[in-house]
Coordinates of N, CA and C and ligand atoms in Angstrom, one line a residue:
M1 N 1.1 -1.5 -0.1 CA -0.1 0.1 0.1 C 1.0 0.8 0.1
N2 N 0.6 2.5 -0.8 CA 1.5 3.4 -1.1 C 0.9 4.4 0.6
L3 N 1.2 5.3 0.9 CA 1.2 6.3 1.9 C 1.1 7.6 1.2
D4 N 0.6 8.1 1.3 CA 0.1 9.6 0.7 C 1.2 10.4 2.2
E5 N 2.2 10.8 2.1 CA 3.1 11.6 2.8 C 2.1 13.0 3.4
R6 N 1.1 13.0 2.5 CA 0.4 14.9 2.7 C -0.6 14.1 4.0
N7 N -0.8 12.6 4.0 CA -1.6 11.9 4.9 C -1.3 12.0 6.4
L8 N 0.1 12.3 6.1 CA 0.7 12.0 8.2 C 0.1 12.6 8.8
L9 N -0.5 11.8 10.1 CA -1.0 12.8 11.2 C 0.5 13.2 12.1
Y10 N 1.0 11.7 12.4 CA 1.9 11.9 13.2 C 3.5 11.1 13.3
R11 N 4.4 11.6 13.8 CA 5.2 10.3 13.6 C 6.1 10.4 15.0
G12 N 5.8 8.8 15.3 CA 6.7 9.0 16.4 C 8.0 8.5 16.5
K13 N 8.3 7.0 17.5 CA 10.0 6.9 17.5 C 9.9 5.9 16.6
A14 N 8.9 4.8 16.8 CA 9.0 3.5 16.1 C 7.3 3.7 14.9
K15 N 6.5 4.2 15.0 CA 5.4 4.2 14.0 C 5.5 5.9 13.6
D16 N 4.3 5.6 12.7 CA 4.1 6.3 11.8 C 2.3 6.3 11.8
V17 N 1.6 7.4 11.5 CA 0.1 7.1 11.7 C -0.7 8.2 10.8
Y18 N -1.5 7.3 9.7 CA -1.5 8.5 8.3 C -3.6 8.2 8.8
Q19 N -3.8 9.6 8.4 CA -5.3 9.7 8.0 C -5.7 8.5 6.9
T20 N -6.6 8.0 6.7 CA -7.5 7.5 5.8 C -8.4 8.4 5.0
S21 N -8.9 7.8 3.8 CA -10.7 8.6 3.5 C -11.8 8.8 4.3
H22 N -11.6 7.6 5.7 CA -12.5 7.4 6.7 C -12.4 8.3 7.9
P23 N -12.8 9.9 8.4 CA -12.3 10.3 8.9 C -12.2 9.8 10.0
K24 N -12.7 9.0 10.8 CA -12.6 8.0 12.0 C -11.0 7.0 12.2
Q25 N -10.8 6.2 11.0 CA -10.2 5.4 10.9 C -8.3 5.9 10.4
V26 N -7.6 5.9 10.8 CA -6.0 6.1 10.6 C -5.3 4.7 10.4
L27 N -4.1 4.2 10.0 CA -3.2 3.5 8.8 C -2.1 3.6 10.2
V28 N -1.6 2.8 10.7 CA -0.8 2.7 11.8 C 0.8 2.1 10.6
K29 N 1.4 2.9 10.4 CA 2.8 2.2 9.7 C 4.2 1.6 10.8
F30 N 4.0 0.8 11.2 CA 5.3 -0.3 12.3 C 6.4 0.6 11.1
R31 N 7.4 0.8 11.9 CA 8.4 1.0 11.5 C 9.9 0.6 11.6
D32 N 10.9 0.1 11.0 CA 12.0 -0.7 11.3 C 12.9 0.3 12.2
D33 N 12.7 1.7 12.9 CA 13.5 1.9 13.6 C 13.4 1.8 14.9
I34 N 14.8 1.0 15.9 CA 14.6 0.4 16.8 C 15.4 1.5 18.1
T35 N 14.2 2.0 19.3 CA 15.2 3.5 20.1 C 15.3 3.1 21.9
A36 N 16.4 3.1 22.3 CA 16.4 3.1 23.9 C 16.6 4.8 24.2
G37 N 16.2 4.7 25.6 CA 17.1 6.1 26.6 C 16.2 7.1 25.9
D38 N 15.1 7.1 25.5 CA 15.1 7.9 25.1 C 14.8 8.9 24.1
G39 N 15.1 7.6 22.7 CA 15.6 8.3 21.6 C 17.0 8.1 21.7
E40 N 17.8 7.8 22.6 CA 19.4 8.5 22.1 C 19.8 7.0 21.7
K41 N 19.5 5.9 21.9 CA 20.3 5.4 21.1 C 19.4 4.7 20.3
K42 N 19.9 4.7 18.9 CA 18.6 4.8 17.4 C 19.3 3.8 16.8
E43 N 18.5 2.2 16.0 CA 19.0 1.6 14.9 C 18.4 1.4 14.3
V44 N 18.5 1.1 13.0 CA 17.6 0.9 12.1 C 17.6 -1.1 11.9
M45 N 16.5 -1.8 12.3 CA 16.2 -3.4 12.2 C 15.7 -3.4 11.4
S46 N 16.3 -4.3 10.2 CA 14.5 -4.7 9.3 C 14.0 -5.7 9.7
L47 N 12.7 -5.8 9.4 CA 11.7 -6.6 10.0 C 11.1 -6.3 11.1
K48 N 11.6 -5.4 12.1 CA 11.1 -4.9 13.6 C 9.6 -4.9 12.8
G49 N 9.5 -3.7 12.4 CA 8.3 -3.7 12.4 C 6.5 -4.8 12.0
Y50 N 7.5 -4.9 11.2 CA 7.0 -6.6 10.1 C 6.5 -7.2 11.6
Y51 N 7.3 -7.9 12.4 CA 7.0 -8.9 13.3 C 6.0 -8.3 14.5
N52 N 6.6 -6.7 14.8 CA 5.7 -6.3 16.0 C 4.6 -5.5 15.2
S53 N 4.5 -5.7 14.5 CA 2.8 -5.7 13.6 C 1.9 -6.8 13.9
L54 N 3.1 -8.0 13.1 CA 2.1 -9.5 13.4 C 1.3 -9.6 15.0
I55 N 2.5 -9.7 16.0 CA 2.8 -9.5 17.2 C 1.1 -9.1 17.6
S56 N 1.1 -7.8 17.8 CA 0.1 -6.5 18.2 C -1.3 -6.8 18.0
A57 N -0.8 -7.5 16.1 CA -2.5 -7.4 15.2 C -3.1 -8.9 16.0
K58 N -2.4 -10.1 17.0 CA -2.7 -10.6 17.3 C -3.1 -11.1 18.8
L59 N -2.5 -10.0 19.0 CA -3.1 -9.5 20.9 C -3.8 -9.2 21.1
F60 N -3.8 -8.1 19.9 CA -5.2 -7.1 20.1 C -6.3 -7.7 19.6
E61 N -6.6 -8.9 19.3 CA -7.3 -9.5 18.2 C -8.0 -10.6 19.6
L62 N -7.0 -11.4 20.7 CA -7.4 -11.9 21.7 C -7.6 -11.0 22.4
L63 N -8.0 -10.0 22.4 CA -8.4 -8.7 23.7 C -9.7 -8.5 23.2
E64 N -10.0 -8.6 21.8 CA -11.2 -8.1 21.5 C -12.9 -9.3 21.6
D65 N -11.5 -10.6 22.1 CA -12.4 -12.0 21.8 C -12.5 -11.6 23.1
A66 N -11.8 -11.3 24.1 CA -12.4 -10.9 25.5 C -13.1 -10.1 26.0
G67 N -13.3 -9.6 25.1 CA -14.4 -8.3 25.1 C -14.0 -6.9 25.1
I68 N -12.4 -6.2 25.1 CA -12.1 -5.8 25.7 C -11.8 -4.7 24.4
K69 N -12.1 -3.3 24.2 CA -11.7 -2.8 23.3 C -10.9 -2.2 22.6
T70 N -10.1 -2.0 21.7 CA -8.8 -1.6 20.9 C -9.7 -0.7 20.2
Q71 N -8.2 -0.6 20.0 CA -8.4 0.9 18.8 C -8.3 -0.8 16.8
Y72 N -7.8 -1.8 17.5 CA -7.2 -2.3 16.0 C -8.7 -2.7 15.1
I73 N -8.5 -2.8 13.6 CA -9.5 -2.8 13.1 C -9.3 -4.0 12.2
D74 N -8.0 -3.9 11.6 CA -7.2 -4.8 10.5 C -5.9 -5.1 10.6
L75 N -5.3 -6.0 10.2 CA -3.8 -5.8 9.3 C -3.6 -6.3 8.0
P76 N -4.1 -5.0 7.1 CA -4.2 -5.7 5.6 C -3.0 -6.1 4.8
E77 N -1.9 -5.8 5.7 CA -1.0 -6.4 5.4 C 0.9 -6.2 6.5
P78 N 1.1 -7.4 6.9 CA 2.1 -7.0 7.8 C 3.0 -5.6 7.7
G79 N 2.9 -5.0 8.8 CA 3.7 -3.7 8.8 C 2.5 -2.4 8.8
L80 N 1.3 -2.7 8.6 CA 0.0 -1.7 8.3 C -0.8 -1.9 9.5
M81 N -1.2 -1.7 10.2 CA -2.4 -1.8 10.8 C -3.5 -0.6 10.6
L82 N -4.6 -1.0 10.1 CA -5.7 -0.1 10.2 C -6.3 0.0 11.5
S83 N -6.9 1.1 12.2 CA -7.4 1.6 13.6 C -8.4 2.3 13.6
H84 N -9.1 2.3 14.8 CA -9.8 3.7 15.2 C -8.8 5.0 15.6
K85 N -9.6 5.7 14.8 CA -8.7 7.3 15.0 C -8.9 7.5 16.5
L86 N -7.9 7.3 17.6 CA -7.8 7.8 19.0 C -7.1 9.3 19.7
N87 N -7.8 9.9 20.4 CA -6.6 10.9 20.8 C -6.1 10.2 22.0
M88 N -5.2 10.0 21.7 CA -4.2 9.3 22.6 C -4.2 10.1 24.2
I89 N -3.7 9.9 25.5 CA -4.1 9.6 26.4 C -2.2 9.9 26.7
P90 N -1.7 11.0 26.9 CA 0.1 10.7 27.3 C 0.7 9.8 28.4
L91 N 0.0 9.0 28.6 CA 0.3 7.6 30.2 C 0.8 6.7 29.0
E92 N 1.9 6.1 30.1 CA 2.8 4.9 29.9 C 2.3 4.0 31.5
V93 N 1.3 3.5 30.7 CA 0.5 2.3 31.5 C 1.5 1.0 31.8
I94 N 2.1 1.2 32.8 CA 3.0 -0.6 33.2 C 2.3 -1.3 34.0
T95 N 2.4 -2.2 34.0 CA 1.9 -3.9 34.6 C 3.1 -4.6 34.8
R96 N 2.9 -4.9 36.0 CA 4.5 -5.8 36.6 C 4.2 -7.0 37.4
N97 N 4.3 -8.0 37.0 CA 4.3 -9.5 38.3 C 5.2 -10.0 37.8
I98 N 6.0 -9.5 37.7 CA 7.9 -10.1 38.2 C 8.3 -8.9 38.1
A99 N 8.8 -8.3 39.7 CA 10.2 -7.6 39.4 C 11.4 -7.6 38.5
A100 N 11.3 -6.7 37.6 CA 12.7 -6.8 36.4 C 12.8 -4.7 36.5
G101 N 13.7 -4.5 35.8 CA 14.1 -3.5 35.3 C 14.2 -2.2 35.8
S102 N 13.9 -1.4 35.9 CA 14.0 -0.2 36.4 C 13.0 -0.2 37.3
L103 N 12.8 -1.4 38.1 CA 11.7 -1.3 39.6 C 13.0 -1.7 40.2
L104 N 14.3 -2.9 39.4 CA 14.7 -3.2 40.3 C 16.0 -2.2 40.5
R105 N 16.5 -1.7 40.2 CA 17.0 -0.6 40.0 C 17.1 1.2 40.8
K106 N 15.4 1.5 40.8 CA 15.0 2.3 41.7 C 14.8 1.7 43.5
Y107 N 14.2 0.9 43.8 CA 13.6 0.2 45.0 C 14.6 -0.8 45.4
P108 N 14.0 -1.5 46.0 CA 14.9 -2.8 47.1 C 13.9 -3.9 46.8
F109 N 13.6 -4.3 45.7 CA 12.6 -6.0 45.3 C 14.1 -6.6 45.3
Q110 N 13.8 -8.2 45.5 CA 14.3 -9.1 44.7 C 14.1 -9.1 43.5
E111 N 15.4 -9.2 42.5 CA 14.8 -9.7 41.3 C 14.2 -11.0 41.2
G112 N 13.3 -11.0 39.9 CA 12.8 -12.5 40.0 C 11.2 -12.3 40.9
Q113 N 10.6 -10.9 42.1 CA 10.1 -11.5 42.9 C 8.6 -11.3 42.5
L114 N 7.3 -11.8 42.5 CA 6.2 -11.9 41.8 C 5.6 -11.0 42.7
F115 N 4.5 -10.3 41.7 CA 3.5 -9.5 42.4 C 2.4 -10.3 41.7
D116 N 1.4 -10.1 43.1 CA -0.3 -10.9 42.8 C -1.0 -10.2 43.9
P117 N -1.8 -9.0 43.8 CA -1.8 -9.1 42.4 C -0.7 -8.3 42.1
P118 N -0.6 -7.4 40.6 CA 0.2 -7.3 39.9 C 0.7 -5.4 40.1
I119 N 1.5 -5.1 40.7 CA 1.9 -3.6 40.3 C 1.3 -3.2 39.3
I120 N 0.3 -1.9 38.9 CA 0.0 -0.5 38.3 C 0.9 0.5 38.4
Q121 N 1.4 0.6 37.5 CA 2.5 2.0 37.8 C 2.3 2.7 36.6
M122 N 2.1 4.5 36.4 CA 1.6 5.4 35.2 C 2.7 6.3 35.3
D123 N 3.3 6.3 34.0 CA 4.6 7.2 33.7 C 3.9 8.3 32.7
Y124 N 4.8 9.2 33.1 CA 4.1 10.4 31.6 C 5.1 10.1 30.5
K125 N 4.3 10.2 29.5 CA 4.6 9.8 28.0 C 5.4 11.0 27.8
N126 N 6.6 11.3 27.9 CA 7.3 12.5 27.9 C 8.4 12.6 27.4
D127 N 9.7 12.3 26.5 CA 11.0 12.6 26.4 C 11.5 13.4 27.1
E128 N 11.4 14.5 27.1 CA 12.2 15.7 27.5 C 12.0 15.8 28.5
Y129 N 11.0 15.1 29.6 CA 10.9 15.3 30.9 C 11.4 13.8 31.3
H130 N 11.6 12.8 30.4 CA 12.2 11.3 30.3 C 11.0 10.4 31.1
D131 N 10.5 10.1 30.9 CA 9.1 9.6 31.0 C 8.9 9.3 32.2
P132 N 8.5 10.7 33.5 CA 8.7 10.4 35.0 C 7.4 9.9 35.6
M133 N 7.4 8.8 36.6 CA 6.6 8.3 37.0 C 5.6 9.4 37.8
L134 N 4.6 9.0 38.1 CA 3.1 10.2 38.2 C 3.1 9.3 39.3
N135 N 1.8 10.5 39.8 CA 0.9 9.9 40.9 C -0.4 10.9 40.5
E136 N -1.5 10.2 41.3 CA -2.3 10.4 40.7 C -2.7 11.6 41.1
D137 N -2.5 12.5 41.9 CA -2.1 14.3 42.2 C -1.4 15.0 40.7
I138 N -0.6 14.4 40.4 CA 0.4 15.0 39.8 C -1.1 14.6 38.3
I139 N -2.0 13.6 38.1 CA -1.9 13.4 36.6 C -3.0 14.1 36.7
L140 N -3.8 14.1 37.8 CA -5.1 15.0 38.0 C -4.5 16.7 37.5
A141 N -3.2 16.8 38.0 CA -2.8 18.2 38.1 C -2.5 19.3 36.9
L142 N -1.7 17.7 35.6 CA -1.5 18.4 34.6 C -2.8 17.7 33.7
E143 N -3.8 17.4 34.1 CA -5.0 17.7 33.7 C -5.1 16.4 32.3
L144 N -4.5 15.1 32.8 CA -4.5 14.1 31.4 C -5.1 13.4 32.2
A145 N -6.0 13.3 32.7 CA -6.9 12.1 32.9 C -8.1 12.1 34.3
S146 N -9.0 11.6 34.5 CA -9.6 12.6 35.5 C -9.9 11.2 36.5
V147 N -10.3 11.6 37.3 CA -10.5 10.0 38.8 C -10.9 8.6 38.0
Q148 N -12.4 9.3 37.4 CA -13.2 8.1 36.5 C -12.5 7.7 35.3
D149 N -11.3 8.3 35.0 CA -10.6 8.1 33.5 C -9.9 6.8 34.3
L150 N -9.1 7.3 35.7 CA -8.1 5.8 36.0 C -8.5 5.1 36.3
E151 N -9.6 5.5 37.2 CA -10.1 3.9 37.3 C -10.8 2.8 36.4
T152 N -11.7 3.4 35.1 CA -10.8 2.7 34.0 C -9.9 2.3 33.6
I153 N -9.0 2.6 33.3 CA -7.9 2.0 32.9 C -7.3 1.7 33.6
R154 N -7.2 1.7 34.9 CA -6.9 0.2 36.0 C -7.3 -1.1 35.7
E155 N -8.8 -1.3 35.5 CA -9.8 -1.8 35.7 C -9.1 -2.8 34.4
I156 N -9.3 -1.5 33.2 CA -9.1 -2.5 31.9 C -7.6 -3.7 32.0
T157 N -6.6 -2.7 32.5 CA -5.4 -2.9 31.9 C -5.1 -4.4 33.0
L158 N -6.2 -4.8 34.4 CA -5.8 -5.5 34.8 C -6.6 -6.5 34.2
Q159 N -8.1 -6.5 33.4 CA -8.4 -7.6 33.1 C -7.4 -7.6 31.4
I160 N -6.8 -6.6 30.6 CA -6.0 -7.1 29.9 C -4.8 -7.9 30.5
N161 N -3.8 -7.6 31.4 CA -3.2 -8.5 31.8 C -3.1 -9.9 32.0
A162 N -4.5 -10.0 32.7 CA -5.3 -11.4 33.1 C -5.1 -12.4 31.8
V163 N -5.7 -11.3 30.9 CA -5.9 -12.3 29.3 C -4.5 -12.4 28.6
L164 N -3.8 -11.9 28.4 CA -2.2 -12.2 28.3 C -1.8 -13.0 28.8
K165 N -1.1 -12.9 29.9 CA -0.9 -13.7 31.3 C -1.2 -15.1 30.5
N166 N -2.5 -15.3 30.7 CA -3.0 -16.4 30.5 C -2.4 -17.2 29.1
F167 N -2.6 -16.6 27.9 CA -2.5 -17.3 26.7 C -0.8 -16.8 27.0
L168 N -0.3 -16.2 27.2 CA 1.3 -16.3 26.8 C 2.0 -17.6 27.8
E169 N 1.4 -17.9 29.1 CA 2.2 -18.5 29.7 C 1.4 -20.2 29.1
D170 N 0.7 -20.3 28.4 CA -0.1 -21.2 27.9 C 1.5 -21.9 26.6
R171 N 2.2 -20.7 26.0 CA 2.0 -21.1 25.0 C 4.1 -21.0 25.8
G172 N 4.3 -21.1 27.1 CA 5.2 -21.3 27.1 C 6.5 -19.9 27.5
L173 N 5.7 -19.0 27.5 CA 6.6 -17.4 27.7 C 6.1 -16.6 29.0
I174 N 7.1 -16.7 29.6 CA 7.4 -15.8 31.2 C 6.8 -14.1 30.5
F175 N 5.8 -13.7 31.7 CA 5.5 -11.9 31.1 C 5.2 -11.2 32.6
P176 N 7.1 -10.9 32.3 CA 6.7 -9.9 33.8 C 6.4 -8.6 33.4
D177 N 6.5 -7.9 32.3 CA 5.6 -6.8 32.7 C 5.2 -6.0 31.3
F178 N 4.7 -5.5 31.1 CA 4.1 -4.4 29.9 C 3.7 -3.8 29.7
K179 N 3.7 -2.5 28.7 CA 3.0 -0.4 28.6 C 2.6 -0.7 27.8
I180 N 1.7 -0.3 28.1 CA 0.2 0.2 27.4 C -0.2 0.9 27.4
E181 N -1.0 2.2 26.3 CA -1.1 3.5 26.4 C -2.6 3.0 25.6
F182 N -3.6 4.3 26.2 CA -5.0 4.5 26.0 C -5.1 5.6 25.2
G183 N -6.4 5.4 24.2 CA -6.8 7.1 23.6 C -8.2 7.2 23.7
R184 N -8.7 7.9 23.3 CA -10.4 8.7 23.7 C -10.5 8.3 22.4
D185 N -11.8 7.6 22.0 CA -12.8 7.6 20.7 C -13.4 9.0 20.5
S186 N -13.9 8.4 19.7 CA -14.7 9.5 19.0 C -16.4 9.9 20.1
D187 N -16.4 9.0 20.4 CA -17.5 8.8 21.6 C -17.1 9.2 22.8
G188 N -15.5 9.5 23.3 CA -15.3 10.0 24.3 C -14.6 8.5 25.3
N189 N -15.2 7.4 24.8 CA -14.8 6.1 25.2 C -13.4 5.8 25.3
I190 N -12.8 4.9 26.7 CA -11.9 5.2 27.2 C -10.9 3.3 26.0
V191 N -9.7 3.5 25.0 CA -9.8 2.3 24.2 C -8.8 2.4 24.3
L192 N -8.0 1.0 24.6 CA -6.3 0.6 24.2 C -6.0 1.1 22.7
G193 N -4.8 1.3 23.2 CA -4.1 2.0 21.5 C -2.9 1.3 21.4
D194 N -1.7 2.1 20.5 CA -0.6 1.5 20.6 C -0.1 0.6 19.6
E195 N 0.7 0.0 20.9 CA 1.0 -2.0 20.1 C 1.1 -2.5 21.3
I196 N 1.3 -4.0 21.4 CA 1.0 -4.9 21.9 C 2.8 -5.9 22.0
S197 N 3.9 -5.2 21.5 CA 4.7 -6.1 21.0 C 6.2 -6.2 21.9
P198 N 7.7 -7.2 21.7 CA 8.6 -6.9 22.0 C 9.5 -5.6 22.8
D199 N 8.7 -4.7 21.8 CA 9.3 -2.9 22.1 C 8.8 -2.6 23.4
T200 N 7.5 -3.4 23.6 CA 6.6 -2.7 24.7 C 6.7 -3.7 25.7
C201 N 7.4 -4.9 25.6 CA 6.4 -5.8 26.7 C 8.0 -6.2 27.3
R202 N 8.1 -7.1 28.2 CA 8.9 -8.5 28.3 C 8.4 -9.7 27.9
F203 N 9.0 -10.6 27.8 CA 8.8 -11.6 27.2 C 9.9 -12.9 27.6
W204 N 10.0 -13.5 28.7 CA 11.0 -14.8 29.0 C 10.7 -16.2 28.4
D205 N 11.8 -17.0 27.7 CA 11.1 -18.3 27.5 C 11.0 -18.9 29.1
S206 N 10.1 -19.4 28.9 CA 9.7 -20.6 30.7 C 10.8 -21.2 30.6
E207 N 11.6 -22.4 29.3 CA 11.9 -23.1 29.9 C 13.3 -22.8 29.6
T208 N 13.9 -21.8 29.0 CA 15.6 -21.4 29.2 C 15.7 -20.2 29.6
C209 N 14.2 -19.4 30.0 CA 14.6 -18.2 31.0 C 15.5 -17.3 28.9
D210 N 15.7 -17.5 28.7 CA 16.0 -16.5 27.2 C 15.0 -15.5 27.3
I211 N 15.5 -13.9 27.1 CA 14.9 -12.6 27.1 C 14.7 -12.7 25.5
L212 N 13.1 -12.6 25.4 CA 13.1 -12.6 24.3 C 12.5 -10.9 23.7
D213 N 12.7 -10.0 24.1 CA 12.3 -8.3 23.8 C 13.5 -7.3 23.8
K214 N 12.5 -6.2 24.1 CA 13.7 -5.2 23.5 C 14.7 -5.0 24.4
D215 N 15.3 -5.6 25.7 CA 16.2 -5.6 26.4 C 17.5 -5.9 25.7
L216 N 16.6 -6.6 25.0 CA 18.5 -7.4 23.9 C 19.4 -6.2 23.6
F217 N 18.3 -5.1 23.0 CA 18.9 -4.3 22.5 C 18.8 -3.0 23.4
R218 N 18.9 -2.9 24.3 CA 18.5 -1.9 25.5 C 20.0 -2.8 26.4
K219 N 20.7 -3.6 26.0 CA 21.6 -4.3 26.6 C 22.7 -4.5 25.8
G220 N 22.7 -4.3 24.8 CA 23.6 -3.8 23.9 C 23.8 -6.0 23.1
E221 N 22.7 -6.5 23.7 CA 23.4 -7.6 23.0 C 22.5 -8.4 21.7
S222 N 23.4 -9.3 21.0 CA 23.1 -9.7 19.7 C 22.0 -10.6 19.6
G223 N 21.0 -10.8 18.7 CA 20.0 -12.0 17.9 C 18.7 -11.1 18.7
V224 N 18.4 -10.0 18.2 CA 17.1 -9.1 18.9 C 16.1 -9.3 17.9
I225 N 16.5 -9.7 16.7 CA 15.3 -9.5 15.5 C 15.4 -11.4 15.5
E226 N 16.1 -12.1 15.4 CA 16.0 -13.6 16.2 C 14.3 -13.8 16.9
A227 N 14.8 -13.0 18.4 CA 14.2 -13.2 19.2 C 12.7 -12.6 18.7
Y228 N 12.5 -11.3 18.3 CA 11.5 -11.1 17.9 C 10.4 -12.0 16.7
Q229 N 11.2 -12.5 16.4 CA 11.2 -13.5 15.5 C 9.9 -14.7 16.1
K230 N 11.1 -15.2 17.0 CA 10.5 -16.5 17.7 C 9.5 -16.5 18.7
V231 N 8.9 -14.5 19.2 CA 7.7 -14.3 19.7 C 6.6 -14.5 19.0
A232 N 6.8 -14.2 17.7 CA 5.9 -14.4 16.3 C 5.3 -15.6 16.2
N233 N 6.7 -16.5 15.9 CA 5.9 -17.8 16.1 C 5.4 -18.5 16.8
I234 N 5.8 -18.3 18.6 CA 4.9 -18.7 19.0 C 3.8 -18.3 19.6
I235 N 3.3 -17.0 19.3 CA 2.0 -16.7 19.3 C 1.2 -16.4 18.2
L236 N 1.8 -16.7 17.1 CA 1.0 -17.2 15.5 C 0.7 -18.4 15.7
D237 N -0.8 -18.7 15.4 CA -0.8 -19.9 14.8 C -0.8 -20.1 13.4
E238 N -0.7 -21.4 13.0 CA -1.1 -22.0 11.5 C -2.2 -21.0 10.6
E239 N -2.7 -20.9 10.9 CA -3.6 -20.2 10.3 C -4.0 -18.8 10.6
D240 N -2.9 -17.9 11.4 CA -2.4 -16.8 11.1 C -1.5 -16.6 10.4
K241 N -0.9 -17.5 10.1 CA 0.4 -17.7 9.0 C -0.2 -17.7 7.4
E242 N -1.0 -18.4 7.5 CA -2.2 -18.4 6.1 C -2.4 -17.0 5.7
R243 N -3.4 -16.9 6.6 CA -4.0 -15.7 6.4 C -2.9 -14.3 5.9
W244 N -1.8 -14.1 6.6 CA -1.1 -13.3 6.6 C 0.1 -13.5 5.4
N245 N -0.2 -14.9 4.9 CA 1.1 -15.2 4.1 C 2.2 -15.4 4.5
L246 N 2.3 -15.6 5.4 CA 3.6 -15.5 6.2 C 4.6 -16.9 6.0
N247 N 5.7 -17.2 5.8 CA 7.2 -17.8 5.9 C 7.9 -18.0 6.4
F248 N 8.1 -17.5 7.9 CA 9.1 -17.8 8.9 C 8.4 -19.0 9.4
Ligands
TMP1 P1 10.9 -0.6 33.1 O1 11.4 -1.8 33.6 O2 11.9 -0.2 32.2 O3 10.7 0.7 33.8 O4 9.8 -1.2 31.6 C1 9.0 -1.6 32.5 C2 7.9 -2.3 30.9 O5 7.5 -1.0 30.0 C3 8.8 -3.1 30.0 O6 7.7 -3.9 29.7 C4 9.2 -2.3 29.1 C5 8.3 -1.1 28.6 N1 8.9 -0.1 28.4 C6 8.3 0.4 27.2 O7 7.5 0.4 26.3 N2 8.9 1.6 26.9 C7 9.9 2.7 27.5 O8 10.1 3.7 27.3 C8 10.4 2.3 28.5 C9 11.2 2.5 29.5 C10 9.9 0.7 28.7
LIG2 N1 11.3 4.4 24.8 C1 12.2 4.3 25.3 C2 12.9 5.3 23.6 O1 12.7 5.7 23.1 C3 12.6 3.1 24.8 C4 12.6 2.0 25.5 O2 13.7 1.3 26.1 O3 11.8 1.0 25.5 O4 14.2 5.7 23.8

């Protein structure tokens, strides 16, 4: 599909959003750019957008089947997602089932410590301020969301965690934590947006404990795209591969 630059609405660090001829629908182009450290470390990794779009599409479909509203409409071709147009809320909603990453750097948790119920953390999506962690008072003072919105976001996030964790564990993946973003649709409903992929989640192989996500890139290790492909292979069924004409 040819995307006309005149229809570009938003260019993020890893995705572009294009207006379609339908006023309430956009096309999201998953790019091969991979970044860390608020965009300071940056590379192009061939096929990254391809795998992330497929993994996101499959997980959005899974959530839709569980009754959770998402931006997803269709993946007409790998790399390109047809989505409902949302007014995004600049919150990074992080759910933690296992202590890892920045939580271990900032607080005296044990590595691998389990959280049940999970910890939900909200960061301000703002590179200039380095995505600082928020609390409810700051979110309200910044007018990012209302008390009711936050309650809704929390409730949907816990549902999403339960659905994804079950699915991934059944397929041999540990799901330590993930980040999601929400937006408002044209009726004002809070809807899950953005992506759910190895760029935005931690996935560990339950047998080998191998890291299968962007932490490999953050740490400067090799095998990043191989790990993303492995996650796609685990998450996608044979019928998904036929539907999208995949040959990996
Ligand atoms: P953290 O442990 O580095 O705070 O990351 C928590 C989760 O959020 C992890 O699954 C990776 C994801 N994440 C993003 O999606 N974007 C980011 O900018 C960062 C720092 C983390
Ligand atoms: N969002 C961060 C960045 O752009 C990347 C990360 O660590 O996930 O650079």
